[in-house]
mmCIF file of C-alpha atoms in Angstrom:
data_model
loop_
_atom_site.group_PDB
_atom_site.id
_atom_site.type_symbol
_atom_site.label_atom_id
_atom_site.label_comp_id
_atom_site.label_asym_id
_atom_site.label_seq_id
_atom_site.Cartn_x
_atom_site.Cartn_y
_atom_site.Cartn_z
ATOM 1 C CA UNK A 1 244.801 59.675 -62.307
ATOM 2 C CA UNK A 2 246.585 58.353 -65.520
ATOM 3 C CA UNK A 3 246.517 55.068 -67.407
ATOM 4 C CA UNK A 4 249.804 55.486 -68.228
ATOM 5 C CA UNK A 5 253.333 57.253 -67.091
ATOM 6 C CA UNK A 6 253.245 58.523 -70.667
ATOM 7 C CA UNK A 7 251.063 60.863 -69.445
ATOM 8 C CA UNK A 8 253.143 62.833 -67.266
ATOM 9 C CA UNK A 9 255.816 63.371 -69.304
ATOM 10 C CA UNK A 10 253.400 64.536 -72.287
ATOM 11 C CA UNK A 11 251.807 66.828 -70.121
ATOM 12 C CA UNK A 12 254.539 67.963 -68.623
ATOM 13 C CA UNK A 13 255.698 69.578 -71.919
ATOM 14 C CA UNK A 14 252.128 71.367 -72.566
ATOM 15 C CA UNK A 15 253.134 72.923 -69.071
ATOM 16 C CA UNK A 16 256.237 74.364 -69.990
ATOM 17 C CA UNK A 17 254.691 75.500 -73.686
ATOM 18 C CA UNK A 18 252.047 77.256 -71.630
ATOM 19 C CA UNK A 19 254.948 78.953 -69.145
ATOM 20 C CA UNK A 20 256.763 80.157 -72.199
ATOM 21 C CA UNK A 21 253.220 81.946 -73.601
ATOM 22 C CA UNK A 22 254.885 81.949 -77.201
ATOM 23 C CA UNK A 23 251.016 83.354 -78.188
ATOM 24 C CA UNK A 24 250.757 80.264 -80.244
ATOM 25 C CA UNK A 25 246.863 79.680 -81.165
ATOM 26 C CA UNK A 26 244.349 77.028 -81.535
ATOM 27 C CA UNK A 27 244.657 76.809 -85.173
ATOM 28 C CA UNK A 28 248.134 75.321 -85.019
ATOM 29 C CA UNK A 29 247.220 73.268 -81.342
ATOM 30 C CA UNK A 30 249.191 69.711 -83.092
ATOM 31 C CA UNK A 31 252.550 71.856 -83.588
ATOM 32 C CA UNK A 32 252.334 71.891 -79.247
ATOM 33 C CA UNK A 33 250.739 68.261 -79.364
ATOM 34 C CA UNK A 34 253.666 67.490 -81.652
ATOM 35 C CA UNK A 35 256.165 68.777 -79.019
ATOM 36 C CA UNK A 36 254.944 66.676 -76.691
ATOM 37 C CA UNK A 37 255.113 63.623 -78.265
ATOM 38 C CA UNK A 38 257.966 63.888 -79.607
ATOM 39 C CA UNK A 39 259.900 64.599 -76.252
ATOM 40 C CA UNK A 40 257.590 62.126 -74.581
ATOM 41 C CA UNK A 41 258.448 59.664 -76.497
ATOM 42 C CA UNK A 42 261.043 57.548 -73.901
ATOM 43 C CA UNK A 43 258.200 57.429 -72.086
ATOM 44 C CA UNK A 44 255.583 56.195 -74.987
ATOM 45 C CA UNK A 45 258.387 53.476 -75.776
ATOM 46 C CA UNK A 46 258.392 52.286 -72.481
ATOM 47 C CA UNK A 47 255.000 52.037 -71.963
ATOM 48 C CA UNK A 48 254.752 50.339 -75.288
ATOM 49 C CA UNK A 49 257.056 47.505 -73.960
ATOM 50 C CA UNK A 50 255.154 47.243 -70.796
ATOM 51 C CA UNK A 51 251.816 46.324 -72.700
ATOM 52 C CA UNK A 52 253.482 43.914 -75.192
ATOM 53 C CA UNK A 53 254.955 42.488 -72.128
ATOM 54 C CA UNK A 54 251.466 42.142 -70.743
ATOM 55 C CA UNK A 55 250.179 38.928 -72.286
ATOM 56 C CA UNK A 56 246.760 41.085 -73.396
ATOM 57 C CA UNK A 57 245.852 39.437 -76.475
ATOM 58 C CA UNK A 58 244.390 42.687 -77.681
ATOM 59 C CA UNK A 59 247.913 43.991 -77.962
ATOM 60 C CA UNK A 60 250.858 43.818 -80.123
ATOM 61 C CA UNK A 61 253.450 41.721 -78.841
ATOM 62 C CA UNK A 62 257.135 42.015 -79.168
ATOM 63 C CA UNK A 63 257.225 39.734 -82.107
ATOM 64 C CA UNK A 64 254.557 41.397 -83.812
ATOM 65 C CA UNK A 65 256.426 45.182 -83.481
ATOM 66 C CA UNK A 66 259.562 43.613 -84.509
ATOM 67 C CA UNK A 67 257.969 42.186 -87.551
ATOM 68 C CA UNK A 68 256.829 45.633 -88.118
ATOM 69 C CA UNK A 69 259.859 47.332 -87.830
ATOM 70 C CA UNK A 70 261.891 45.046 -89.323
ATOM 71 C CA UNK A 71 264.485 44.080 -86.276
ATOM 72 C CA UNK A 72 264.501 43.820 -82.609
ATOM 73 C CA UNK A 73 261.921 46.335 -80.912
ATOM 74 C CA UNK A 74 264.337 47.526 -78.451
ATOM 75 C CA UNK A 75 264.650 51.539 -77.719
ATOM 76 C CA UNK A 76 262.902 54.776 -78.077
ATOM 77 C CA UNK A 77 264.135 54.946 -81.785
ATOM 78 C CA UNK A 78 262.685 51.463 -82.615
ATOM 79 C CA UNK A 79 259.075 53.208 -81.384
ATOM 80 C CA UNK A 80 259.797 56.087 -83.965
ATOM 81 C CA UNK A 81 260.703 53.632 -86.289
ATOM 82 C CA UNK A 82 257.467 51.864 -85.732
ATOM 83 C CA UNK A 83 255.405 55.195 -85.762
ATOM 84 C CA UNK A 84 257.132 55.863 -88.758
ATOM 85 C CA UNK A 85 255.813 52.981 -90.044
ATOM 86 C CA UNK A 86 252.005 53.199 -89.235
ATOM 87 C CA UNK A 87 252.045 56.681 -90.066
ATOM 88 C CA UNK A 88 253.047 56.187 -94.030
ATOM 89 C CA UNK A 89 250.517 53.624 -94.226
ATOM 90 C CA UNK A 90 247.362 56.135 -92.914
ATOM 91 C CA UNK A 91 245.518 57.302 -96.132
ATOM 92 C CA UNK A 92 245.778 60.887 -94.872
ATOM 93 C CA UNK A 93 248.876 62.071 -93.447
ATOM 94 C CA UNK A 94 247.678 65.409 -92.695
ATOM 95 C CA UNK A 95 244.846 64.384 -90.659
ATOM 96 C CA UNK A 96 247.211 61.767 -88.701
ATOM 97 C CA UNK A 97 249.306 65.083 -87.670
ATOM 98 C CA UNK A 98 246.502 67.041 -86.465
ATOM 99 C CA UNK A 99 244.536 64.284 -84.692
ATOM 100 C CA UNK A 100 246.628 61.402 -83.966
ATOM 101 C CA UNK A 101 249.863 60.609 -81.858
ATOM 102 C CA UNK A 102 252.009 58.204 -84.829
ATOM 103 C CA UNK A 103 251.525 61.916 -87.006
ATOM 104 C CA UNK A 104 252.928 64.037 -84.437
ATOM 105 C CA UNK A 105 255.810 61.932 -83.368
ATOM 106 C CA UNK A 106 256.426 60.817 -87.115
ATOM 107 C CA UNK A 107 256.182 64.888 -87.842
ATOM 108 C CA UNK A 108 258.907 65.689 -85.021
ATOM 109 C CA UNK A 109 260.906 62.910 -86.296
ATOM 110 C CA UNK A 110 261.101 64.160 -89.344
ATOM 111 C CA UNK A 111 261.433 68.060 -88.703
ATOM 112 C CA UNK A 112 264.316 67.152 -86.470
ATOM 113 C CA UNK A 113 266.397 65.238 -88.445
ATOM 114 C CA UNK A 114 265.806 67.723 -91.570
ATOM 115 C CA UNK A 115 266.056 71.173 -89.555
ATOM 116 C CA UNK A 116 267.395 69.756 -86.519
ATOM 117 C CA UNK A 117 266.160 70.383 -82.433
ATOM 118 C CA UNK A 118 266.284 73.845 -81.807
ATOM 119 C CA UNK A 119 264.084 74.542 -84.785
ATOM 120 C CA UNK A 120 261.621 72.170 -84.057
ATOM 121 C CA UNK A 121 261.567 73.536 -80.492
ATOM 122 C CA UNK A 122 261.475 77.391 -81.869
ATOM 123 C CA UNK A 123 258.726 76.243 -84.559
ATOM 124 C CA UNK A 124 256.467 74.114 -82.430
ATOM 125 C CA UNK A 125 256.592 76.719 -79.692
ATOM 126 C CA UNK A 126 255.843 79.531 -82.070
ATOM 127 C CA UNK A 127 254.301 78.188 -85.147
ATOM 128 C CA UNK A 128 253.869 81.678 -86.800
ATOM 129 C CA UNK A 129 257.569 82.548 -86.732
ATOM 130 C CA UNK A 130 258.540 79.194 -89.211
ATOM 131 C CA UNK A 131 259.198 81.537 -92.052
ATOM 132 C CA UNK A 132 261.428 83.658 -90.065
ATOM 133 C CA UNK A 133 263.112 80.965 -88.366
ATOM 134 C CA UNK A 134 263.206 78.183 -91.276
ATOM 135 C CA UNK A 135 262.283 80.507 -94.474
ATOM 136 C CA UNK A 136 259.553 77.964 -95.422
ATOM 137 C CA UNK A 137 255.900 78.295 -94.173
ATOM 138 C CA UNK A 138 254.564 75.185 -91.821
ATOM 139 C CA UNK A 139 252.907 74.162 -94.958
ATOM 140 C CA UNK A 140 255.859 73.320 -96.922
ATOM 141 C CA UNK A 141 256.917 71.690 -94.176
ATOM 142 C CA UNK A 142 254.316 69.520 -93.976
ATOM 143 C CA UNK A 143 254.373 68.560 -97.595
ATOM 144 C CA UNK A 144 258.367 67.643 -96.798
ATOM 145 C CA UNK A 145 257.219 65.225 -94.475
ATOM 146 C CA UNK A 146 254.309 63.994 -96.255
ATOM 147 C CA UNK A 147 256.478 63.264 -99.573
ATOM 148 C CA UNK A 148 259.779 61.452 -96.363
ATOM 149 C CA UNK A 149 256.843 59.355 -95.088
ATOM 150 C CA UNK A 150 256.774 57.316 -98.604
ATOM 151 C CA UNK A 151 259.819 55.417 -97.328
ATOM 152 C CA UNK A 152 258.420 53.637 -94.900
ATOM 153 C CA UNK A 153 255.476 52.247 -97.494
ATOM 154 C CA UNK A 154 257.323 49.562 -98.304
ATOM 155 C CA UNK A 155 257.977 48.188 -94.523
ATOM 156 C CA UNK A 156 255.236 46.754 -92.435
#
């Protein structure tokens, strides 16, 4: 049973991680998380609409996301935009990538448009080959996207 069809994509991605058996380990268990949201996130859009189209009053509506982002809330890439958002405004980026979804999609986001797909694939699969696929530890990393975040203070 799931809340949401979210779900099944996201988990769907764990399930291939765990077919591949890259030996990645529990200390590095958001790099996988981060995976999945990031190629979940058609999905997470969707489902985003879906409740703003709801009429809850506990939710954001369209008007309120587009507000946020700063222009119609319309695609996949408006929900990055959005997570991107939320994201620079948390007072601890770090912990937002190891605990909460906006980190890890922001995270992917960002690793994919500095190092592109296939690394972030390679890299989230196998955290502890990032030196010898990237030359930079997951660290560094990190601290790139913690310092690219600082854009999107000024929106919201």
């Amino acid at each position: 049973e799931t809340e949401s069809i979210y779900v099944i994509s996201h988990e769907y991605v764990h399930y291939i991680d765990y077919r591949i058996d890259t030996d990645s380990n529990d200390d590095v268990n958001w790099c996988a998380e981060s995976l999945a949201c990031y190629f979940g996130n058609s999905v997470a859009y969707l489902d985003r609409l879906a409740i703003a189209n709801s009429g809850d009053e506990s939710s954001l509506t369209l008007d309120d996301l587009s507000r946020i982002i700063g222009k119609q809330y319309e695609s996949p890439l408006d929900e990055i935009r959005f997570q991107n958002i939320m994201n620079a405004h948390e007072e601890n980026h770090r912990d937002s990538l190891i605990s909460l979804y906006n980190g890890r999609l922001s995270f992917g986001d960002y690793f994919v448009q500095t190092y592109g797909e296939e690394a972030f694939i390679e890299c989230m699969l196998a955290p502890q080959r990032t030196i010898s696929t990237l030359g930079l530890t997951m660290d560094e990393i990190v601290d790139g996207w913690c310092v690219w975040l600082e854009q999107f203070k000024v929106l919201k």
